[in-house]
Tab-separated table of N, CA, C and O and ligand atoms in Angstrom:
chain	number	residue	atom	x	y	z
A	8	MET	N	-10.952	19.413	-5.195
A	8	MET	CA	-9.979	19.321	-4.378
A	8	MET	C	-9.003	20.309	-4.516
A	8	MET	O	-8.363	20.505	-3.449
A	9	ALA	N	-9.237	20.809	-5.264
A	9	ALA	CA	-8.672	22.785	-5.183
A	9	ALA	C	-8.927	22.980	-3.617
A	9	ALA	O	-8.577	23.951	-2.995
A	10	ILE	N	-10.468	22.551	-3.565
A	10	ILE	CA	-11.186	23.515	-3.047
A	10	ILE	C	-11.196	23.175	-1.196
A	10	ILE	O	-10.439	23.856	0.146
A	11	LEU	N	-10.539	21.356	-0.842
A	11	LEU	CA	-10.757	21.072	-0.253
A	11	LEU	C	-9.271	21.345	0.111
A	11	LEU	O	-8.694	21.228	1.661
A	12	LEU	N	-8.037	21.415	-0.623
A	12	LEU	CA	-7.068	22.249	0.018
A	12	LEU	C	-6.893	23.345	-0.089
A	12	LEU	O	-6.009	23.720	1.047
A	13	GLU	N	-7.710	24.491	-0.521
A	13	GLU	CA	-7.729	25.578	0.170
A	13	GLU	C	-8.144	25.393	1.190
A	13	GLU	O	-7.521	26.665	2.352
A	14	GLN	N	-9.191	25.029	2.098
A	14	GLN	CA	-10.113	25.118	3.147
A	14	GLN	C	-9.324	24.680	4.009
A	14	GLN	O	-8.933	24.821	5.073
A	15	ILE	N	-8.334	23.304	3.714
A	15	ILE	CA	-6.929	22.750	4.805
A	15	ILE	C	-5.838	23.929	5.004
A	15	ILE	O	-5.744	24.676	6.734
A	16	ARG	N	-5.603	24.659	4.065
A	16	ARG	CA	-4.801	25.363	4.084
A	16	ARG	C	-5.884	26.928	5.279
A	16	ARG	O	-4.586	27.654	5.995
A	17	ASP	N	-6.140	27.018	4.567
A	17	ASP	CA	-7.358	28.511	5.058
A	17	ASP	C	-7.594	28.919	6.632
A	17	ASP	O	-7.126	29.547	7.415
A	18	ARG	N	-7.824	27.439	7.256
A	18	ARG	CA	-8.686	27.119	8.021
A	18	ARG	C	-7.601	26.129	9.256
A	18	ARG	O	-7.653	25.629	10.475
A	19	ASN	N	-6.630	25.908	8.558
A	19	ASN	CA	-5.652	24.890	9.176
A	19	ASN	C	-5.880	24.134	10.180
A	19	ASN	O	-5.870	23.818	11.092
A	20	VAL	N	-6.197	22.948	8.992
A	20	VAL	CA	-7.087	21.925	10.203
A	20	VAL	C	-6.296	20.598	9.178
A	20	VAL	O	-5.304	20.869	8.190
A	21	SER	N	-6.348	19.926	9.132
A	21	SER	CA	-6.149	18.391	8.592
A	21	SER	C	-7.324	17.334	8.060
A	21	SER	O	-7.949	18.249	8.762
A	22	MET	N	-7.448	16.785	7.030
A	22	MET	CA	-8.080	15.678	6.450
A	22	MET	C	-8.114	14.795	6.331
A	22	MET	O	-6.910	14.211	6.262
A	23	LEU	N	-8.755	13.758	6.773
A	23	LEU	CA	-8.681	12.408	6.664
A	23	LEU	C	-8.789	11.935	4.909
A	23	LEU	O	-10.234	12.544	4.560
A	24	PHE	N	-8.240	11.417	3.916
A	24	PHE	CA	-8.566	11.618	2.791
A	24	PHE	C	-8.410	9.311	2.499
A	24	PHE	O	-7.545	9.288	2.368
A	25	VAL	N	-9.935	9.107	1.767
A	25	VAL	CA	-9.811	8.111	1.810
A	25	VAL	C	-10.097	7.815	-0.242
A	25	VAL	O	-11.375	8.200	-0.142
A	26	THR	N	-9.108	7.257	-0.289
A	26	THR	CA	-9.129	6.806	-1.185
A	26	THR	C	-8.228	5.511	-2.466
A	26	THR	O	-7.222	4.950	-1.221
A	27	HIS	N	-8.322	4.793	-3.012
A	27	HIS	CA	-7.355	4.039	-3.885
A	27	HIS	C	-6.493	5.011	-5.427
A	27	HIS	O	-5.908	3.948	-5.511
A	28	ASP	N	-6.817	5.854	-4.799
A	28	ASP	CA	-6.094	6.859	-6.005
A	28	ASP	C	-4.868	7.142	-5.944
A	28	ASP	O	-4.831	8.032	-4.472
A	29	LEU	N	-3.442	6.163	-5.826
A	29	LEU	CA	-2.298	6.232	-5.023
A	29	LEU	C	-1.663	8.063	-5.567
A	29	LEU	O	-0.846	8.864	-4.876
A	30	ASP	N	-2.350	8.188	-7.078
A	30	ASP	CA	-1.727	9.299	-7.719
A	30	ASP	C	-2.021	10.327	-6.840
A	30	ASP	O	-1.332	11.587	-6.569
A	31	LEU	N	-3.179	10.594	-6.487
A	31	LEU	CA	-3.883	11.768	-6.331
A	31	LEU	C	-3.395	11.551	-4.725
A	31	LEU	O	-2.707	13.079	-3.903
A	32	ALA	N	-3.469	10.684	-4.095
A	32	ALA	CA	-3.011	10.303	-2.150
A	32	ALA	C	-1.657	11.048	-2.014
A	32	ALA	O	-1.689	12.100	-1.492
A	33	ALA	N	-0.858	10.720	-2.806
A	33	ALA	CA	0.637	11.049	-3.221
A	33	ALA	C	1.027	12.444	-3.481
A	33	ALA	O	2.048	13.301	-2.484
A	34	ALA	N	-0.019	13.408	-3.968
A	34	ALA	CA	0.351	14.512	-4.398
A	34	ALA	C	-0.287	15.408	-3.472
A	34	ALA	O	-0.338	16.872	-3.937
A	35	VAL	N	-1.854	15.154	-2.117
A	35	VAL	CA	-2.459	16.458	-1.959
A	35	VAL	C	-1.987	15.176	-0.691
A	35	VAL	O	-2.467	16.563	0.191
A	36	THR	N	-1.485	14.700	0.429
A	36	THR	CA	-1.112	14.119	1.526
A	36	THR	C	0.324	14.476	1.710
A	36	THR	O	1.219	14.117	0.854
A	37	ASP	N	-0.041	14.496	2.845
A	37	ASP	CA	1.607	14.434	3.729
A	37	ASP	C	1.913	12.925	4.296
A	37	ASP	O	2.979	12.725	4.264
A	38	ARG	N	0.985	11.893	4.335
A	38	ARG	CA	0.869	10.909	5.380
A	38	ARG	C	0.300	9.862	4.073
A	38	ARG	O	-1.568	10.505	4.401
A	39	LEU	N	0.611	8.894	4.239
A	39	LEU	CA	-0.332	7.546	4.185
A	39	LEU	C	-0.920	6.205	4.523
A	39	LEU	O	0.736	5.981	5.326
A	40	ALA	N	-1.837	6.028	4.954
A	40	ALA	CA	-1.928	4.196	5.719
A	40	ALA	C	-2.216	3.268	5.191
A	40	ALA	O	-3.498	4.085	4.436
A	41	VAL	N	-1.779	2.617	4.621
A	41	VAL	CA	-2.239	1.875	3.354
A	41	VAL	C	-3.235	0.365	4.276
A	41	VAL	O	-2.311	-0.206	4.782
A	42	MET	N	-4.745	0.211	3.914
A	42	MET	CA	-4.975	-0.089	4.265
A	42	MET	C	-6.014	-1.955	3.820
A	42	MET	O	-5.691	-1.853	2.139
A	43	TYR	N	-5.392	-3.133	4.266
A	43	TYR	CA	-6.122	-4.473	3.243
A	43	TYR	C	-6.696	-5.114	4.343
A	43	TYR	O	-6.339	-5.355	5.162
A	44	ALA	N	-7.885	-5.483	3.663
A	44	ALA	CA	-8.611	-6.286	5.135
A	44	ALA	C	-9.002	-5.484	6.008
A	44	ALA	O	-8.527	-6.368	7.105
A	45	GLY	N	-9.251	-4.659	6.276
A	45	GLY	CA	-9.513	-3.737	7.322
A	45	GLY	C	-8.306	-3.707	8.770
A	45	GLY	O	-8.378	-2.853	9.334
A	46	THR	N	-6.852	-3.358	7.997
A	46	THR	CA	-5.957	-3.115	8.746
A	46	THR	C	-4.626	-2.166	7.831
A	46	THR	O	-4.397	-3.003	6.773
A	47	ILE	N	-4.221	-2.135	8.318
A	47	ILE	CA	-3.177	-1.183	8.486
A	47	ILE	C	-1.972	-1.800	7.835
A	47	ILE	O	-1.466	-2.384	8.587
A	48	VAL	N	-1.316	-2.091	6.701
A	48	VAL	CA	-0.129	-2.597	6.144
A	48	VAL	C	0.796	-2.450	6.661
A	48	VAL	O	1.996	-2.347	6.221
A	49	GLU	N	0.884	-0.749	5.620
A	49	GLU	CA	1.819	0.700	5.632
A	49	GLU	C	1.378	1.388	5.416
A	49	GLU	O	0.614	1.762	5.232
A	50	SER	N	2.012	1.723	6.998
A	50	SER	CA	2.058	3.784	6.978
A	50	SER	C	3.374	4.566	6.764
A	50	SER	O	4.498	3.791	7.015
A	51	GLY	N	3.443	5.627	6.551
A	51	GLY	CA	5.242	6.527	6.582
A	51	GLY	C	4.512	7.390	5.850
A	51	GLY	O	2.833	8.182	4.889
A	52	THR	N	5.227	8.156	5.414
A	52	THR	CA	4.913	9.148	4.560
A	52	THR	C	4.520	8.932	3.156
A	52	THR	O	5.496	8.278	2.660
A	53	SER	N	3.718	10.182	2.282
A	53	SER	CA	3.065	9.728	1.225
A	53	SER	C	4.129	9.700	0.296
A	53	SER	O	4.085	8.851	-0.763
A	54	ALA	N	5.568	10.563	0.640
A	54	ALA	CA	6.112	10.555	-0.968
A	54	ALA	C	7.488	9.310	-0.974
A	54	ALA	O	8.069	8.701	-1.913
A	55	GLU	N	7.660	8.903	0.523
A	55	GLU	CA	8.599	7.793	0.958
A	55	GLU	C	7.519	6.558	0.308
A	55	GLU	O	8.317	5.396	-0.690
A	56	ILE	N	6.569	6.456	0.225
A	56	ILE	CA	5.635	5.169	0.158
A	56	ILE	C	5.377	5.045	-1.522
A	56	ILE	O	5.151	3.734	-1.713
A	57	TYR	N	4.743	6.079	-1.744
A	57	TYR	CA	5.003	6.867	-3.401
A	57	TYR	C	5.518	6.262	-3.878
A	57	TYR	O	6.063	5.485	-4.893
A	58	GLN	N	7.552	6.516	-3.276
A	58	GLN	CA	8.461	6.128	-4.042
A	58	GLN	C	9.415	4.513	-4.494
A	58	GLN	O	9.972	4.393	-5.266
A	59	ARG	N	8.972	4.104	-2.919
A	59	ARG	CA	9.079	2.870	-2.261
A	59	ARG	C	8.732	2.186	-1.695
A	59	ARG	O	8.326	2.215	-0.805
A	60	PRO	N	7.876	1.924	-2.168
A	60	PRO	CA	6.844	0.811	-1.486
A	60	PRO	C	7.281	-0.487	-0.993
A	60	PRO	O	8.275	-1.054	-1.199
A	61	LEU	N	6.843	-0.952	0.928
A	61	LEU	CA	7.322	-1.777	1.413
A	61	LEU	C	6.497	-2.747	1.439
A	61	LEU	O	7.383	-3.785	1.751
A	62	HIS	N	5.843	-2.956	0.819
A	62	HIS	CA	3.819	-3.724	1.581
A	62	HIS	C	4.129	-4.563	-0.329
A	62	HIS	O	3.443	-3.626	-1.287
A	63	PRO	N	3.680	-5.697	-0.575
A	63	PRO	CA	3.438	-5.963	-1.347
A	63	PRO	C	2.442	-5.506	-2.419
A	63	PRO	O	2.033	-5.367	-3.380
A	64	TYR	N	1.180	-5.519	-1.460
A	64	TYR	CA	0.379	-4.444	-1.561
A	64	TYR	C	-0.070	-2.923	-2.066
A	64	TYR	O	-0.341	-3.011	-2.876
A	65	THR	N	1.291	-2.585	-1.536
A	65	THR	CA	1.643	-0.973	-1.953
A	65	THR	C	1.531	-0.976	-3.459
A	65	THR	O	1.099	-0.578	-4.526
A	66	ALA	N	2.749	-2.142	-3.221
A	66	ALA	CA	3.554	-2.198	-4.456
A	66	ALA	C	2.419	-2.687	-6.271
A	66	ALA	O	2.352	-2.453	-7.263
A	67	GLY	N	1.319	-3.404	-4.933
A	67	GLY	CA	0.344	-4.044	-6.769
A	67	GLY	C	-0.514	-2.773	-7.175
A	67	GLY	O	-1.122	-2.352	-7.988
A	68	LEU	N	-0.702	-1.795	-5.934
A	68	LEU	CA	-2.028	-0.873	-6.347
A	68	LEU	C	-0.656	0.140	-6.851
A	68	LEU	O	-1.396	0.467	-7.740
A	69	LEU	N	-0.116	0.226	-7.133
A	69	LEU	CA	0.809	1.233	-7.862
A	69	LEU	C	1.186	0.572	-9.392
A	69	LEU	O	0.831	1.345	-10.028
A	70	GLN	N	1.178	-0.741	-9.193
A	70	GLN	CA	1.058	-1.507	-10.267
A	70	GLN	C	0.476	-1.646	-10.997
A	70	GLN	O	0.104	-1.255	-12.654
A	71	SER	N	-0.780	-1.396	-10.318
A	71	SER	CA	-2.162	-1.748	-11.620
A	71	SER	C	-3.328	0.018	-11.616
A	71	SER	O	-4.155	-0.244	-12.042
A	72	ARG	N	-2.247	1.119	-11.607
A	72	ARG	CA	-3.001	2.235	-11.618
A	72	ARG	C	-2.739	2.326	-13.308
A	72	ARG	O	-1.800	1.821	-13.630
A	73	PRO	N	-3.458	3.316	-13.820
A	73	PRO	CA	-3.215	3.890	-14.912
A	73	PRO	C	-2.440	4.891	-15.086
A	73	PRO	O	-1.637	5.381	-14.487
A	74	SER	N	-1.153	4.136	-16.402
A	74	SER	CA	-0.540	5.850	-16.755
A	74	SER	C	-0.704	6.494	-17.340
A	74	SER	O	-1.671	6.085	-18.705
A	75	THR	N	-0.619	7.807	-17.123
A	75	THR	CA	-0.135	9.054	-18.272
A	75	THR	C	0.817	8.767	-19.147
A	75	THR	O	0.972	9.958	-19.970
A	76	ALA	N	1.958	8.434	-18.646
A	76	ALA	CA	3.496	8.609	-19.326
A	76	ALA	C	3.257	7.934	-20.097
A	76	ALA	O	4.131	7.959	-21.271
A	77	GLU	N	2.674	6.445	-20.405
A	77	GLU	CA	2.827	5.484	-21.696
A	77	GLU	C	1.419	4.607	-21.944
A	77	GLU	O	0.478	4.881	-20.890
A	78	VAL	N	1.285	4.013	-22.753
A	78	VAL	CA	0.260	3.383	-23.196
A	78	VAL	C	0.346	1.995	-22.426
A	78	VAL	O	0.416	1.262	-22.939
A	79	ARG	N	-0.066	1.704	-21.888
A	79	ARG	CA	-0.466	0.144	-21.402
A	79	ARG	C	-1.573	-0.365	-20.392
A	79	ARG	O	-1.709	-0.189	-19.641
A	80	ARG	N	-1.505	-1.642	-20.616
A	80	ARG	CA	-2.603	-2.029	-19.722
A	80	ARG	C	-1.912	-2.482	-17.778
A	80	ARG	O	-1.040	-2.724	-17.685
A	81	PRO	N	-2.772	-1.826	-17.096
A	81	PRO	CA	-2.668	-1.891	-15.829
A	81	PRO	C	-2.527	-3.371	-15.616
A	81	PRO	O	-3.164	-4.309	-15.692
A	82	ILE	N	-1.839	-3.135	-14.598
A	82	ILE	CA	-1.495	-4.975	-14.171
A	82	ILE	C	-2.163	-4.799	-12.691
A	82	ILE	O	-1.789	-4.516	-11.515
A	83	ALA	N	-3.574	-5.741	-12.975
A	83	ALA	CA	-3.884	-6.539	-11.810
A	83	ALA	C	-3.591	-7.179	-10.424
A	83	ALA	O	-2.660	-8.139	-11.014
A	84	ILE	N	-4.293	-6.908	-9.437
A	84	ILE	CA	-3.877	-7.868	-8.162
A	84	ILE	C	-4.387	-8.645	-8.678
A	84	ILE	O	-5.415	-8.818	-8.551
A	85	PRO	N	-3.851	-10.392	-8.840
A	85	PRO	CA	-4.550	-11.152	-8.424
A	85	PRO	C	-5.068	-11.526	-7.863
A	85	PRO	O	-5.542	-11.555	-6.175
A	86	GLY	N	-6.594	-12.358	-8.142
A	86	GLY	CA	-7.061	-13.023	-6.835
A	86	GLY	C	-8.520	-11.712	-6.299
A	86	GLY	O	-8.536	-10.973	-7.228
A	87	ARG	N	-8.742	-12.087	-5.139
A	87	ARG	CA	-10.125	-10.931	-4.860
A	87	ARG	C	-9.672	-10.815	-3.700
A	87	ARG	O	-9.144	-11.194	-2.672
A	88	PRO	N	-9.901	-9.132	-3.609
A	88	PRO	CA	-9.939	-8.706	-1.844
A	88	PRO	C	-10.871	-8.996	-1.019
A	88	PRO	O	-11.640	-10.189	-1.109
A	89	ILE	N	-10.779	-9.105	0.408
A	89	ILE	CA	-10.986	-9.961	1.369
A	89	ILE	C	-12.445	-8.800	2.373
A	89	ILE	O	-11.369	-8.160	2.381
A	90	ALA	N	-12.818	-9.403	3.368
A	90	ALA	CA	-12.970	-8.466	4.089
A	90	ALA	C	-12.534	-8.601	5.292
A	90	ALA	O	-12.350	-9.789	4.736
A	91	ALA	N	-12.482	-7.387	5.632
A	91	ALA	CA	-11.876	-7.699	8.008
A	91	ALA	C	-12.203	-9.528	8.811
A	91	ALA	O	-11.447	-10.206	8.943
A	92	TYR	N	-13.832	-9.930	8.041
A	92	TYR	CA	-14.076	-10.726	8.465
A	92	TYR	C	-14.075	-12.317	8.130
A	92	TYR	O	-13.959	-13.276	8.679
A	93	GLU	N	-13.040	-12.160	7.166
A	93	GLU	CA	-12.957	-12.903	6.176
A	93	GLU	C	-11.649	-13.310	6.881
A	93	GLU	O	-10.953	-14.611	6.232
A	94	ALA	N	-10.951	-13.039	7.223
A	94	ALA	CA	-9.480	-12.795	6.816
A	94	ALA	C	-9.080	-14.198	8.765
A	94	ALA	O	-9.830	-14.377	9.267
A	95	GLU	N	-8.344	-15.516	7.603
A	95	GLU	CA	-7.997	-16.134	8.259
A	95	GLU	C	-6.475	-15.955	9.159
A	95	GLU	O	-6.483	-14.740	9.364
A	96	GLN	N	-6.358	-17.209	9.794
A	96	GLN	CA	-4.820	-17.607	9.955
A	96	GLN	C	-4.037	-16.600	9.117
A	96	GLN	O	-4.095	-16.602	8.170
A	97	GLY	N	-2.689	-16.458	9.195
A	97	GLY	CA	-1.478	-15.859	8.685
A	97	GLY	C	-1.863	-14.195	7.959
A	97	GLY	O	-3.007	-13.645	8.769
A	98	CYS	N	-1.045	-14.250	6.864
A	98	CYS	CA	-1.082	-12.948	6.239
A	98	CYS	C	-2.674	-12.992	6.330
A	98	CYS	O	-2.437	-13.635	4.710
A	99	PRO	N	-4.028	-11.481	5.960
A	99	PRO	CA	-4.261	-11.768	5.208
A	99	PRO	C	-4.362	-11.732	3.367
A	99	PRO	O	-4.982	-11.751	2.876
A	100	PHE	N	-2.739	-11.018	3.064
A	100	PHE	CA	-2.966	-10.700	1.498
A	100	PHE	C	-1.852	-11.776	0.717
A	100	PHE	O	-1.960	-12.358	-0.321
A	101	ALA	N	-1.784	-12.430	2.134
A	101	ALA	CA	-1.789	-14.327	1.634
A	101	ALA	C	-1.690	-14.771	0.554
A	101	ALA	O	-1.316	-15.349	-0.775
A	102	PRO	N	-3.322	-14.598	0.285
A	102	PRO	CA	-3.663	-15.704	-1.330
A	102	PRO	C	-3.321	-14.977	-2.197
A	102	PRO	O	-3.287	-15.499	-3.314
A	103	ARG	N	-3.233	-13.726	-2.619
A	103	ARG	CA	-2.783	-12.655	-3.694
A	103	ARG	C	-1.382	-12.350	-3.992
A	103	ARG	O	-1.090	-11.566	-4.935
A	104	CYS	N	-0.537	-12.618	-2.388
A	104	CYS	CA	1.003	-12.414	-2.892
A	104	CYS	C	1.498	-12.921	-3.679
A	104	CYS	O	1.488	-14.405	-3.249
A	105	PRO	N	2.649	-12.763	-4.542
A	105	PRO	CA	3.675	-13.531	-4.798
A	105	PRO	C	4.763	-13.461	-4.419
A	105	PRO	O	5.219	-14.757	-4.487
A	106	PHE	N	4.867	-13.211	-3.707
A	106	PHE	CA	5.789	-13.430	-2.158
A	106	PHE	C	5.935	-14.372	-1.120
A	106	PHE	O	6.266	-14.681	-0.400
A	107	ALA	N	4.539	-15.002	-1.194
A	107	ALA	CA	3.932	-15.985	0.124
A	107	ALA	C	4.723	-17.124	0.040
A	107	ALA	O	4.881	-17.913	-0.319
A	108	VAL	N	5.146	-17.021	1.610
A	108	VAL	CA	5.618	-18.283	1.649
A	108	VAL	C	4.824	-19.135	3.132
A	108	VAL	O	4.457	-18.122	3.520
A	109	ASP	N	4.677	-20.418	2.964
A	109	ASP	CA	4.655	-20.548	4.373
A	109	ASP	C	4.537	-19.963	5.447
A	109	ASP	O	3.210	-20.223	6.359
A	110	ARG	N	5.488	-19.316	6.503
A	110	ARG	CA	5.738	-18.857	7.720
A	110	ARG	C	3.970	-17.737	6.861
A	110	ARG	O	3.210	-17.975	8.217
A	111	CYS	N	3.963	-17.217	5.727
A	111	CYS	CA	2.814	-15.886	5.761
A	111	CYS	C	1.716	-16.797	6.750
A	111	CYS	O	0.526	-15.888	6.419
A	112	ARG	N	1.376	-18.368	5.842
A	112	ARG	CA	-0.367	-18.484	5.644
A	112	ARG	C	-0.635	-19.060	7.022
A	112	ARG	O	-1.103	-19.133	7.395
A	113	ALA	N	0.926	-19.323	7.752
A	113	ALA	CA	0.462	-19.776	9.141
A	113	ALA	C	0.257	-18.689	10.294
A	113	ALA	O	0.175	-18.747	11.156
A	114	GLU	N	1.290	-17.488	10.240
A	114	GLU	CA	1.752	-16.562	10.975
A	114	GLU	C	1.508	-14.878	10.742
A	114	GLU	O	1.687	-14.726	9.474
A	115	ARG	N	0.476	-14.401	11.288
A	115	ARG	CA	0.142	-12.804	10.875
A	115	ARG	C	0.982	-12.233	10.860
A	115	ARG	O	1.658	-12.131	12.491
A	116	PRO	N	1.412	-11.230	10.552
A	116	PRO	CA	2.813	-10.785	10.608
A	116	PRO	C	2.364	-9.039	11.200
A	116	PRO	O	1.343	-8.873	11.237
A	117	ASP	N	2.955	-8.630	12.405
A	117	ASP	CA	2.939	-7.953	13.112
A	117	ASP	C	3.355	-6.542	12.407
A	117	ASP	O	4.324	-6.738	12.016
A	118	ARG	N	3.492	-5.022	12.845
A	118	ARG	CA	3.871	-3.978	11.848
A	118	ARG	C	4.994	-3.708	12.670
A	118	ARG	O	4.974	-4.068	13.999
A	119	ARG	N	6.145	-3.899	11.772
A	119	ARG	CA	7.569	-3.003	12.522
A	119	ARG	C	7.598	-2.330	11.895
A	119	ARG	O	7.250	-1.973	10.435
A	120	THR	N	9.027	-1.814	12.457
A	120	THR	CA	9.770	-0.534	11.321
A	120	THR	C	10.634	-0.813	10.695
A	120	THR	O	12.084	-1.100	10.814
A	121	VAL	N	10.325	-0.281	9.549
A	121	VAL	CA	11.257	-0.661	8.442
A	121	VAL	C	11.451	-0.120	7.973
A	121	VAL	O	10.686	1.159	7.177
A	122	GLU	N	13.384	0.900	7.430
A	122	GLU	CA	13.159	1.993	7.302
A	122	GLU	C	12.383	3.400	7.360
A	122	GLU	O	11.699	3.918	6.608
A	123	GLY	N	12.275	3.559	8.482
A	123	GLY	CA	10.879	4.606	9.693
A	123	GLY	C	10.233	3.945	9.182
A	123	GLY	O	9.486	5.323	9.576
A	124	ARG	N	9.653	3.259	8.557
A	124	ARG	CA	8.451	3.190	8.338
A	124	ARG	C	6.594	1.892	8.884
A	124	ARG	O	8.471	1.047	9.154
A	125	SER	N	6.457	2.190	8.948
A	125	SER	CA	5.784	0.605	9.708
A	125	SER	C	5.321	0.105	8.825
A	125	SER	O	4.382	-0.070	7.984
A	126	VAL	N	4.933	-1.615	8.812
A	126	VAL	CA	5.235	-2.122	7.730
A	126	VAL	C	4.523	-4.252	8.688
A	126	VAL	O	5.735	-3.724	9.174
A	127	GLY	N	3.525	-4.118	7.602
A	127	GLY	CA	3.293	-5.840	8.140
A	127	GLY	C	3.340	-6.372	7.122
A	127	GLY	O	2.494	-7.358	6.321
A	128	CYS	N	4.951	-6.740	7.364
A	128	CYS	CA	5.424	-7.707	6.256
A	128	CYS	C	5.975	-8.816	6.340
A	128	CYS	O	7.144	-8.438	7.140
A	129	HIS	N	6.435	-10.179	6.900
A	129	HIS	CA	7.274	-10.792	7.406
A	129	HIS	C	8.708	-10.394	6.842
A	129	HIS	O	10.239	-10.734	6.998
A	130	ARG	N	8.074	-10.619	5.479
A	130	ARG	CA	9.550	-10.073	4.052
A	130	ARG	C	10.577	-9.636	3.839
A	130	ARG	O	10.905	-9.569	3.076
A	131	VAL	N	9.823	-7.795	4.926
A	131	VAL	CA	10.216	-6.620	3.887
A	131	VAL	C	11.789	-6.576	3.190
A	131	VAL	O	11.403	-6.217	1.935
A	132	GLU	N	12.773	-7.405	4.323
A	132	GLU	CA	13.785	-7.039	3.840
A	132	GLU	C	14.157	-7.271	2.951
A	132	GLU	O	15.347	-7.367	2.094
A	133	GLU	N	13.940	-8.885	2.333
A	133	GLU	CA	13.964	-9.269	1.389
A	133	GLU	C	13.327	-8.890	-0.012
A	133	GLU	O	14.301	-9.138	-0.845
A	134	ILE	N	12.465	-8.434	-0.399
A	134	ILE	CA	11.625	-8.458	-1.076
A	134	ILE	C	11.671	-6.922	-1.841
A	134	ILE	O	10.583	-6.307	-2.892
A	135	ALA	N	12.019	-6.244	-0.787
A	135	ALA	CA	11.621	-4.495	-0.845
A	135	ALA	C	12.158	-4.213	-2.534
A	135	ALA	O	11.692	-3.356	-2.840
A	136	ASP	N	13.161	-4.466	-2.645
A	136	ASP	CA	13.789	-3.849	-3.641
A	136	ASP	C	13.200	-4.522	-4.908
A	136	ASP	O	13.652	-3.852	-6.199
A	137	GLN	N	12.943	-5.504	-5.161
A	137	GLN	CA	12.028	-6.370	-6.231
A	137	GLN	C	10.673	-5.842	-6.306
A	137	GLN	O	10.292	-5.814	-7.202
A	138	LEU	N	10.086	-4.557	-4.744
A	138	LEU	CA	8.921	-4.571	-5.208
A	138	LEU	C	9.071	-3.690	-5.775
A	138	LEU	O	8.412	-3.108	-6.832
A	139	MET	N	10.194	-2.684	-5.607
A	139	MET	CA	10.503	-1.171	-6.208
A	139	MET	C	10.178	-1.785	-7.840
A	139	MET	O	9.885	-0.983	-8.265
A	140	GLU	N	10.975	-2.254	-8.202
A	140	GLU	CA	11.509	-2.859	-9.574
A	140	GLU	C	9.582	-3.132	-10.011
A	140	GLU	O	9.310	-2.789	-11.197
A	141	ARG	N	8.447	-3.604	-9.366
A	141	ARG	CA	7.486	-4.290	-10.129
A	141	ARG	C	6.873	-2.962	-10.241
A	141	ARG	O	5.467	-2.659	-10.751
A	142	ALA	N	6.336	-1.997	-9.227
A	142	ALA	CA	6.089	-0.853	-9.052
A	142	ALA	C	5.976	0.585	-10.213
A	142	ALA	O	5.465	1.370	-10.146
A	143	THR	N	7.154	0.060	-10.396
A	143	THR	CA	7.420	1.306	-11.442
A	143	THR	C	6.995	1.556	-13.009
A	143	THR	O	6.458	-0.063	-13.412
B	11	SF4	S1	4.146	-11.319	4.646
B	11	SF4	FE1	3.645	-12.629	2.668
B	11	SF4	S2	2.235	-12.736	2.055
B	11	SF4	FE2	1.836	-11.028	3.673
B	11	SF4	S3	2.494	-9.888	2.534
B	11	SF4	FE3	4.500	-10.145	3.491
B	11	SF4	S4	5.610	-11.908	1.982
B	11	SF4	FE4	3.123	-10.800	0.966
């Protein structure tokens, strides 16, 4: 990572970095796009997403990472990930989402701007504060 970051600075170029390691991503990137089942579900600045996730999948990723500050088991996201071709109607994350309601299973959420970020979740305004608690 040190070599890559040095090259970015010295050559004045951008880098697209694909990872499941949100700690690393937040440390070395300016912007994040969180993808689930082939779709961007949340995008914005890395610092904002890391500090206040607005999509349940983002919060789940943060919750499931190992902690260097305390000894605890990571909390896994229940269920299994799906490929883009497996997504049926509704929100692709609904089978694994603790906040899913009937609308989620029937109608795929469009991404819209919430708190200056692009988020694809029907219930983001209702659940944002609960996501924050789960991710910390
Ligand atoms: S739209 Fe519904 S199922 Fe999908 S992430 Fe939001 S709350 Fe969960």
